[in-house]
CSV table of C-alpha atoms in Angstrom, one decimal:
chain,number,residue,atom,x,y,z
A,1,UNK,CA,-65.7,-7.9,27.7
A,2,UNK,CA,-63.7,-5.9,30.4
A,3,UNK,CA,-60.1,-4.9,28.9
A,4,UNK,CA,-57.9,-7.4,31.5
A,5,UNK,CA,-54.4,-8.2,30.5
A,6,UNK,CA,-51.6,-10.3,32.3
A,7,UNK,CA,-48.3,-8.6,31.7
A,8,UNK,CA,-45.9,-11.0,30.5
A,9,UNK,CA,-42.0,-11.0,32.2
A,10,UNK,CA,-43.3,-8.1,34.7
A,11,UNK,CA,-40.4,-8.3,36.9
A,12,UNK,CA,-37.9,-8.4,34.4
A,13,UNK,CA,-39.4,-5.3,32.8
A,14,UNK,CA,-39.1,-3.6,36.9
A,15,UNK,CA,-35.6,-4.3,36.8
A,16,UNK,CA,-34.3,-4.0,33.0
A,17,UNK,CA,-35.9,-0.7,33.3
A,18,UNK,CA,-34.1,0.4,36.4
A,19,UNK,CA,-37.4,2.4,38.0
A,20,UNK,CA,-36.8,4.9,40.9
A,21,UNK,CA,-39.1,7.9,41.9
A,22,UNK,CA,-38.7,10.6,40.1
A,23,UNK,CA,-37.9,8.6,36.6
A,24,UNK,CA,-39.9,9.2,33.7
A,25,UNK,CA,-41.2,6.4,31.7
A,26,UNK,CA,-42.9,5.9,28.5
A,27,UNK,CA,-45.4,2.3,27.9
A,28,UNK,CA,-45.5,2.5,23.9
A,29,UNK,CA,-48.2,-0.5,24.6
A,30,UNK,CA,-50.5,0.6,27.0
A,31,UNK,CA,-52.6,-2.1,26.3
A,32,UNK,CA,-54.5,-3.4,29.7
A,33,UNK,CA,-52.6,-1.4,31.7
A,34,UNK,CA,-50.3,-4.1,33.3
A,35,UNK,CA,-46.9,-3.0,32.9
A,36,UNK,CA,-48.0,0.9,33.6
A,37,UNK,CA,-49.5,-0.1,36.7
A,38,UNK,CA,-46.3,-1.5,38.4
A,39,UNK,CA,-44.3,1.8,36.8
A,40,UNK,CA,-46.5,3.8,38.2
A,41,UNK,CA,-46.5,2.4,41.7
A,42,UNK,CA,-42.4,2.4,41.0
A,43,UNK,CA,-41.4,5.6,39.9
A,44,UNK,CA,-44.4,7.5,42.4
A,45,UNK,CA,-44.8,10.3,43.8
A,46,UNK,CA,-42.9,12.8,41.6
A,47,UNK,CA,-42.6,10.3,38.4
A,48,UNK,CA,-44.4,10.8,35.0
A,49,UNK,CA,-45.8,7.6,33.4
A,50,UNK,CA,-46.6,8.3,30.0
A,51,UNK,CA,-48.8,5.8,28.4
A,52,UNK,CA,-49.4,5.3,24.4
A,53,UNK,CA,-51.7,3.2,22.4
A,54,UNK,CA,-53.6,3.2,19.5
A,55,UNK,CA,-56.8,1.1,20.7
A,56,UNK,CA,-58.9,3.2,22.4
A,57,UNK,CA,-60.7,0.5,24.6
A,58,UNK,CA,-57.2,-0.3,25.7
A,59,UNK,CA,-56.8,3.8,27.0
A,60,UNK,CA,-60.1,3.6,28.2
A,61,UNK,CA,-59.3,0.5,30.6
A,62,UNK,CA,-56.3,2.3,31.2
A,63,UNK,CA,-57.9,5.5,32.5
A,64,UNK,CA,-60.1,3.5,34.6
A,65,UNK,CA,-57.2,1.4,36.2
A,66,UNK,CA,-54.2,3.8,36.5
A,67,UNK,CA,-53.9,7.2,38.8
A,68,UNK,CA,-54.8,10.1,36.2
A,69,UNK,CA,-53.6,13.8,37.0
A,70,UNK,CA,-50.2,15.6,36.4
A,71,UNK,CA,-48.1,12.7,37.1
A,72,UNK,CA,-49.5,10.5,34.0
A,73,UNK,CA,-50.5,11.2,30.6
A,74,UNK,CA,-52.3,9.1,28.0
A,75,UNK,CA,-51.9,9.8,24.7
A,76,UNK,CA,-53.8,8.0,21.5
A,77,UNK,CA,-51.4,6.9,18.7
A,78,UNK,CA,-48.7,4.1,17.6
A,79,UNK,CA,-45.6,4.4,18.6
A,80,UNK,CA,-44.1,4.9,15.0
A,81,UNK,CA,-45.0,8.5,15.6
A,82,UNK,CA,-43.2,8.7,19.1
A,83,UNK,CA,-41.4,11.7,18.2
A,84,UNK,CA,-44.6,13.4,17.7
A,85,UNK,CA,-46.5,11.9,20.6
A,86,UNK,CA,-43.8,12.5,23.1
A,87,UNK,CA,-43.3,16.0,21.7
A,88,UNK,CA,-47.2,16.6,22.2
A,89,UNK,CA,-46.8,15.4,25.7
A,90,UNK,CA,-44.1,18.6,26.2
A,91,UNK,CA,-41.4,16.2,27.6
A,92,UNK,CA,-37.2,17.2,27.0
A,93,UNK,CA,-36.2,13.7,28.0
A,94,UNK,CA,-37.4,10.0,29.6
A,95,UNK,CA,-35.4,7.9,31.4
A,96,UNK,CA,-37.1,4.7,29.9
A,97,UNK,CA,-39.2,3.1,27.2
A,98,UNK,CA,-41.0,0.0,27.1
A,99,UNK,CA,-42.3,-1.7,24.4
A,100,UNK,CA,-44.6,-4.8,24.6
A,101,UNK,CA,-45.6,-5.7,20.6
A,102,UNK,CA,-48.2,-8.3,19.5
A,103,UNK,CA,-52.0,-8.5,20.4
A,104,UNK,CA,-52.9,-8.0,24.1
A,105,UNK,CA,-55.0,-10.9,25.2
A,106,UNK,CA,-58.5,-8.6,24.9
A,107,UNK,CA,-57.5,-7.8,21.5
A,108,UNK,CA,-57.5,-11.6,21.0
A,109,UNK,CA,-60.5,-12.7,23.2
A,110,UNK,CA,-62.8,-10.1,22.1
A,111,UNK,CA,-63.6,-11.8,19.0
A,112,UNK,CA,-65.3,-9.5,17.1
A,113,UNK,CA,-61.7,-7.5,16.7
A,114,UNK,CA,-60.7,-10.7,13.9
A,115,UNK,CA,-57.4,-11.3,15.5
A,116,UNK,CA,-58.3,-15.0,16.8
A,117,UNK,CA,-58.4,-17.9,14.3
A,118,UNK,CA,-59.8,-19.6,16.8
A,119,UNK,CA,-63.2,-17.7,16.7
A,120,UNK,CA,-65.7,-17.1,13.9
A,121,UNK,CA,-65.8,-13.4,13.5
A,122,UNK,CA,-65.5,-10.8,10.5
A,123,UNK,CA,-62.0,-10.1,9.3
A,124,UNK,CA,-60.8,-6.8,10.4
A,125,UNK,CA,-57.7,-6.9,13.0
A,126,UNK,CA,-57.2,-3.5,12.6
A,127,UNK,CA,-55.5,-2.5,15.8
A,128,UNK,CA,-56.7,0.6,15.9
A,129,UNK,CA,-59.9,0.7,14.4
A,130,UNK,CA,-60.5,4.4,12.9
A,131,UNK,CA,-57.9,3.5,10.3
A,132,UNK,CA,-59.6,2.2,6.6
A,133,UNK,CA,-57.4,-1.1,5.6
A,134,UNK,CA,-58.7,-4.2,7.4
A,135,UNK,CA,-57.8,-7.8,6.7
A,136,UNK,CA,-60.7,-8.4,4.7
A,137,UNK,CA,-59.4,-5.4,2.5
A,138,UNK,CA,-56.0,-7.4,1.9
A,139,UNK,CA,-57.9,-10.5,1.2
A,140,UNK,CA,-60.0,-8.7,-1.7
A,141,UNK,CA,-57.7,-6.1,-3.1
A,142,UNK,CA,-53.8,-7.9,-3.0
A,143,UNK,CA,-52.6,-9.8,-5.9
A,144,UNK,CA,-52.0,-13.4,-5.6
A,145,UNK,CA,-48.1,-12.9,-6.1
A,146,UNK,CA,-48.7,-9.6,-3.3
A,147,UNK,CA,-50.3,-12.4,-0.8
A,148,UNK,CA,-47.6,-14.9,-1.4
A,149,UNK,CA,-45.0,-12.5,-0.3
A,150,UNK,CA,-46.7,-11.3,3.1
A,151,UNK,CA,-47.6,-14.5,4.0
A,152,UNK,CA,-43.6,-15.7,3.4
A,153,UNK,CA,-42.2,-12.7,4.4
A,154,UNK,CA,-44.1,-12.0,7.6
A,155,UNK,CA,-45.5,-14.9,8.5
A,156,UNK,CA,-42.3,-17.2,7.1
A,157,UNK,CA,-45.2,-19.3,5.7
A,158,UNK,CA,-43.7,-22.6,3.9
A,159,UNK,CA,-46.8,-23.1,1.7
A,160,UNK,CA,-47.2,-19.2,1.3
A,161,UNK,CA,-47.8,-19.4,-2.8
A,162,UNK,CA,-50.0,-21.8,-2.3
A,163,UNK,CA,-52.4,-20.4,0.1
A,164,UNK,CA,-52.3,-17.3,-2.3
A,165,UNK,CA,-53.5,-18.8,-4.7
A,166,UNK,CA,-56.7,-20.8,-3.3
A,167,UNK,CA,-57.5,-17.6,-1.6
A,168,UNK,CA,-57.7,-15.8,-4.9
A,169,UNK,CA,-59.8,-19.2,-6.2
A,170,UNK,CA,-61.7,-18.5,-3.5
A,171,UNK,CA,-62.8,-14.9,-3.9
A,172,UNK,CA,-63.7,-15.1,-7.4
A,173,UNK,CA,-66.4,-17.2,-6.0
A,174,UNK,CA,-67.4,-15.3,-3.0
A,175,UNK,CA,-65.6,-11.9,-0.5
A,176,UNK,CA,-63.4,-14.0,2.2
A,177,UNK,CA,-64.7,-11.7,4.8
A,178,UNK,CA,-65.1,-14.3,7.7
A,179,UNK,CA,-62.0,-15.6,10.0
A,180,UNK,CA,-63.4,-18.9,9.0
A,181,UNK,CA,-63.7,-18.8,5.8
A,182,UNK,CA,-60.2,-18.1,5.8
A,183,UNK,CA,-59.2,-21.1,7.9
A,184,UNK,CA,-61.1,-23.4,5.7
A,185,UNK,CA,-59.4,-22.2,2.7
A,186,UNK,CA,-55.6,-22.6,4.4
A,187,UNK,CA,-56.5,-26.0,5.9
A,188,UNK,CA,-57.5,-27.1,2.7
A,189,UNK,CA,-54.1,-25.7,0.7
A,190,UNK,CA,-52.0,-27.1,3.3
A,191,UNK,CA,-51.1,-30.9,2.3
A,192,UNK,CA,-53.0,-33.0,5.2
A,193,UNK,CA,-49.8,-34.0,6.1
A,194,UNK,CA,-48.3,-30.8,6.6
A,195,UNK,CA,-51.2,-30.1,9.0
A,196,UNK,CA,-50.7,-33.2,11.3
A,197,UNK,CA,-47.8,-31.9,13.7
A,198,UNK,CA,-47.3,-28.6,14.4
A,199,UNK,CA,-49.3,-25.3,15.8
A,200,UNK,CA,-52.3,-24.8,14.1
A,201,UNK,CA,-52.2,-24.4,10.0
A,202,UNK,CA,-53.5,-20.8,10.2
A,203,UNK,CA,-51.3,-19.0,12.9
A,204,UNK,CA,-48.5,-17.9,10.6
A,205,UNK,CA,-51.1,-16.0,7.9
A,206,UNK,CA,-52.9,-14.8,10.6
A,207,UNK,CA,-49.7,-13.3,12.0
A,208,UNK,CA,-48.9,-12.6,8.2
A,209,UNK,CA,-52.4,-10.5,7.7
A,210,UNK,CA,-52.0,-8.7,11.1
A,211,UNK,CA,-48.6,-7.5,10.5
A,212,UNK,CA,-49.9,-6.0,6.9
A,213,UNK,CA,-52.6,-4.7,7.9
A,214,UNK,CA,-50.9,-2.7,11.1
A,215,UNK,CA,-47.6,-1.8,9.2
A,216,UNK,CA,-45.9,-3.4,12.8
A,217,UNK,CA,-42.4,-4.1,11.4
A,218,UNK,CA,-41.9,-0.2,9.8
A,219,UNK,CA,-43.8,1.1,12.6
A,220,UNK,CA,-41.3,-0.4,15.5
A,221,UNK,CA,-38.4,0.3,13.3
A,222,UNK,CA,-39.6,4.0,13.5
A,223,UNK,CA,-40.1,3.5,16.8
A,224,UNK,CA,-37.3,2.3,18.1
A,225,UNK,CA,-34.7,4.5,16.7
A,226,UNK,CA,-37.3,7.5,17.8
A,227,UNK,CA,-37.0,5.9,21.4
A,228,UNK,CA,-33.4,6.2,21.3
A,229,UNK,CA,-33.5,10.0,20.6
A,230,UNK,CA,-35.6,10.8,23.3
A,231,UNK,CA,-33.7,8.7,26.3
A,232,UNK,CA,-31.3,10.5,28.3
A,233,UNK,CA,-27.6,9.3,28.9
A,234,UNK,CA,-28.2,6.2,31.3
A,235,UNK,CA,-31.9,5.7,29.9
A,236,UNK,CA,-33.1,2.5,29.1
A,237,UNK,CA,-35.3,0.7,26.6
A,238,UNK,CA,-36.7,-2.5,27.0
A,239,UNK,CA,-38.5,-4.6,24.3
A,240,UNK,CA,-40.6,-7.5,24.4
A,241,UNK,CA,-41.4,-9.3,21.3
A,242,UNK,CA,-43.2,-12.8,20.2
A,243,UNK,CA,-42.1,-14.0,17.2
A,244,UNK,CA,-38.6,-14.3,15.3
A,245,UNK,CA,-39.5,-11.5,12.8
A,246,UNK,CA,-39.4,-8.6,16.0
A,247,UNK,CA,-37.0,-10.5,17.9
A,248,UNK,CA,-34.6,-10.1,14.8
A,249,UNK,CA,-34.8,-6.0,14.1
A,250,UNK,CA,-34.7,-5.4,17.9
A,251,UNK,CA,-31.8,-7.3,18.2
A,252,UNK,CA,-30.6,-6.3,14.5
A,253,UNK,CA,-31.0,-2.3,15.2
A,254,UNK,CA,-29.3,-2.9,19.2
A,255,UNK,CA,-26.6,-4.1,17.3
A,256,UNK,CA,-26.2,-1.1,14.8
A,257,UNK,CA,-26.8,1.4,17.2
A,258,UNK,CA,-24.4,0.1,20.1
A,259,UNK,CA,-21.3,0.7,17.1
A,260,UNK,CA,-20.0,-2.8,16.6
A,261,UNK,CA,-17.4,-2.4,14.6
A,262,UNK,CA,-18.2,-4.1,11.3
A,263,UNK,CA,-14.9,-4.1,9.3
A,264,UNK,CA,-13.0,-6.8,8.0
A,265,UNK,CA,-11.3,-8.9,10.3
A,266,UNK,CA,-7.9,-8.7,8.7
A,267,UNK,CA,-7.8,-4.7,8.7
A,268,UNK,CA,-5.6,-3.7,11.1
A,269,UNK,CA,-7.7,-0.7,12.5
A,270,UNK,CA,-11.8,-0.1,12.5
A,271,UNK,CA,-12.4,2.3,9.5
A,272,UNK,CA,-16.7,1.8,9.7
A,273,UNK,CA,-16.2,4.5,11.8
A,274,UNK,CA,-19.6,3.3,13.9
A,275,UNK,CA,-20.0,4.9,17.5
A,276,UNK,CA,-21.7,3.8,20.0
A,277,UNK,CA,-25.3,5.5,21.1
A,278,UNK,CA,-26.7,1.7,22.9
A,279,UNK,CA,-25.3,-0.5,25.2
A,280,UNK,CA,-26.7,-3.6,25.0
A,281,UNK,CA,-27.6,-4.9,28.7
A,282,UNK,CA,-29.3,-8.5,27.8
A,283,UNK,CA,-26.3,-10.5,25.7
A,284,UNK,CA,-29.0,-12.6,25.0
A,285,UNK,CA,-32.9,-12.6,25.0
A,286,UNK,CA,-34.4,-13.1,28.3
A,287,UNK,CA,-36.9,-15.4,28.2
A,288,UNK,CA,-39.9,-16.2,30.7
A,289,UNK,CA,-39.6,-18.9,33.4
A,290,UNK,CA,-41.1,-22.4,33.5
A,291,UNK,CA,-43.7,-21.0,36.2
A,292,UNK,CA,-44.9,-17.9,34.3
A,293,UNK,CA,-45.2,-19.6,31.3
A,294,UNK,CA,-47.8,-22.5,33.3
A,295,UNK,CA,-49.6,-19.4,35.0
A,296,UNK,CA,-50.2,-17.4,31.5
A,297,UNK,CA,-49.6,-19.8,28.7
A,298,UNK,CA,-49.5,-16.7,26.3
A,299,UNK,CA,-46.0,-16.1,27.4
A,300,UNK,CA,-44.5,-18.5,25.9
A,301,UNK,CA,-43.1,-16.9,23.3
A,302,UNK,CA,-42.0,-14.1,25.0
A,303,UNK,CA,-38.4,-13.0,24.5
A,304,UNK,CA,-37.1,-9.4,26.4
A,305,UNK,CA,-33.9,-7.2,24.9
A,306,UNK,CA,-32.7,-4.3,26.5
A,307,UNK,CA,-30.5,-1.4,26.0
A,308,UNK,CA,-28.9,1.6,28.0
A,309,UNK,CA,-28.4,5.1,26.2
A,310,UNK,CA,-24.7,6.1,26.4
């Protein structure tokens, strides 16, 4: 399947990042190429568009889309290790950073990748595949009381113990190594009449599973406060994330790192002694409009926060 990806809030990304030429910009989530290509055509001729990812059939589609020479470099890797990525790239500074978390729509189309619960296909959603742990691996190896918490924590699963536990009934008959296997077994923990309204039974532990199995929530934490190291004074960062669990520590670590002052309201000085490295540009989350949304249903979910380095 050819690696093709609709980049979600695309002009919102143009101008939250602020691109001129000469700027030099960093796509944590290369992923079809989308965003980098509009950067690219921004900040040219004398920009540097540095692109990072950690599936290579998203850098390959990448290297076949995007102008390669001095003025772009693609690197392999996830974007927790952006000090070390950006350092291998021999950069002193960027002027911007995007990030654009989740599955790309390849990742969730190509069904042999396990991401989909929508497709029969093995279990794996390892986004990038030359690391061991898969989602079958969680299946088999976790504890029932480890897959309750997952599913609660990172999929904010309401029948999270109980889905645990029919998958670990489950195993002891057979390996759950199938996407639907899986899906049979939620749909039949779920109460029928939990099932009847609402998306579909198994998004939430398939979100759950992928989040596991990719570390995403340490890795962007790493990530972001790496990003903010690397920007100069004026340099932006720009985030777009899907679900309420991102949405939360972007917004959460904007707040911390733009110095909000966090004593008690009754003191009559601050004495948190917080300063200030972010100012945050979007009060609130910008979110994609009625049009976009119709055009690529997958950005529905979308929500964008951005920051300036001071």
């Amino acid at each position: 399947m050819e690696y093709r990806h609709t980049p979600v809030l695309l002009a919102e990304v143009t101008r939250y990042l602020s691109l001129h030429p000469g700027s030099i910009i960093v796509d944590t989530t290369l992923g079809g190429a989308g965003h980098a290509r509009r950067i690219q055509d921004s900040i040219a001729p004398t920009g540097i568009l540095v692109g990072i990812d950690q599936d290579d059939a998203a850098l390959d589609a990448a290297a076949a889309t995007l102008r390669l020479g001095q003025q772009s470099i693609l690197l392999k890797g996830n974007f927790g290790e952006l000090d070390r990525l950006l350092a291998q790239a021999g950069l002193a500074y960027v002027d911007g950073i995007l990030f654009d978390l989740g599955v790309s729509s390849p990742q969730l189309d190509m069904a042999e990748r396990g991401f989909s619960y929508e497709r029969d296909a093995p279990l794996d959603m390892r986004m990038d595949q030359s690391q061991s742990l898969s989602a079958a691996d969680v299946l088999a190896q976790y504890s029932e009381s480890e897959l309750a918490r997952i599913f609660r924590e990172y999929g904010e699963e309401r029948w999270a113990s109980r889905i645990a536990a029919f998958i670990v009934a489950a195993r002891a008959r057979r390996p759950v190594r199938c996407t639907s296997d899986l899906v049979k077994i939620i749909k039949d923990a779920i109460p029928a009449s939990a099932r009847r309204t609402g998306p579909h039974p198994a998004r939430r532990v398939f979100q759950a599973l992928r989040i596991e199995v990719n570390a995403e929530l340490e890795a962007l934490e790493r990530g972001l406060h790496a990003a903010v190291r690397w920007l100069r004074p004026g340099g932006r960062i720009v985030v777009i994330s899907y679900h309420s669990l991102e949405d939360r520590l972007v917004k959460s670590t904007f707040s911390d790192l733009s110095g909000v002052c966090r004593c008690p309201s009754d003191l009559p000085e601050c004495r948190c002694g917080r300063e200030s490295v972010l100012r945050v540009i979007t009060k609130k989350a910008v979110f994609p409009t009625a049009e976009e949304v119709r055009d690529n249903p997958r950005a529905r979910s979308a929500r964008l926060r951005a920051a300036e380095r001071v």
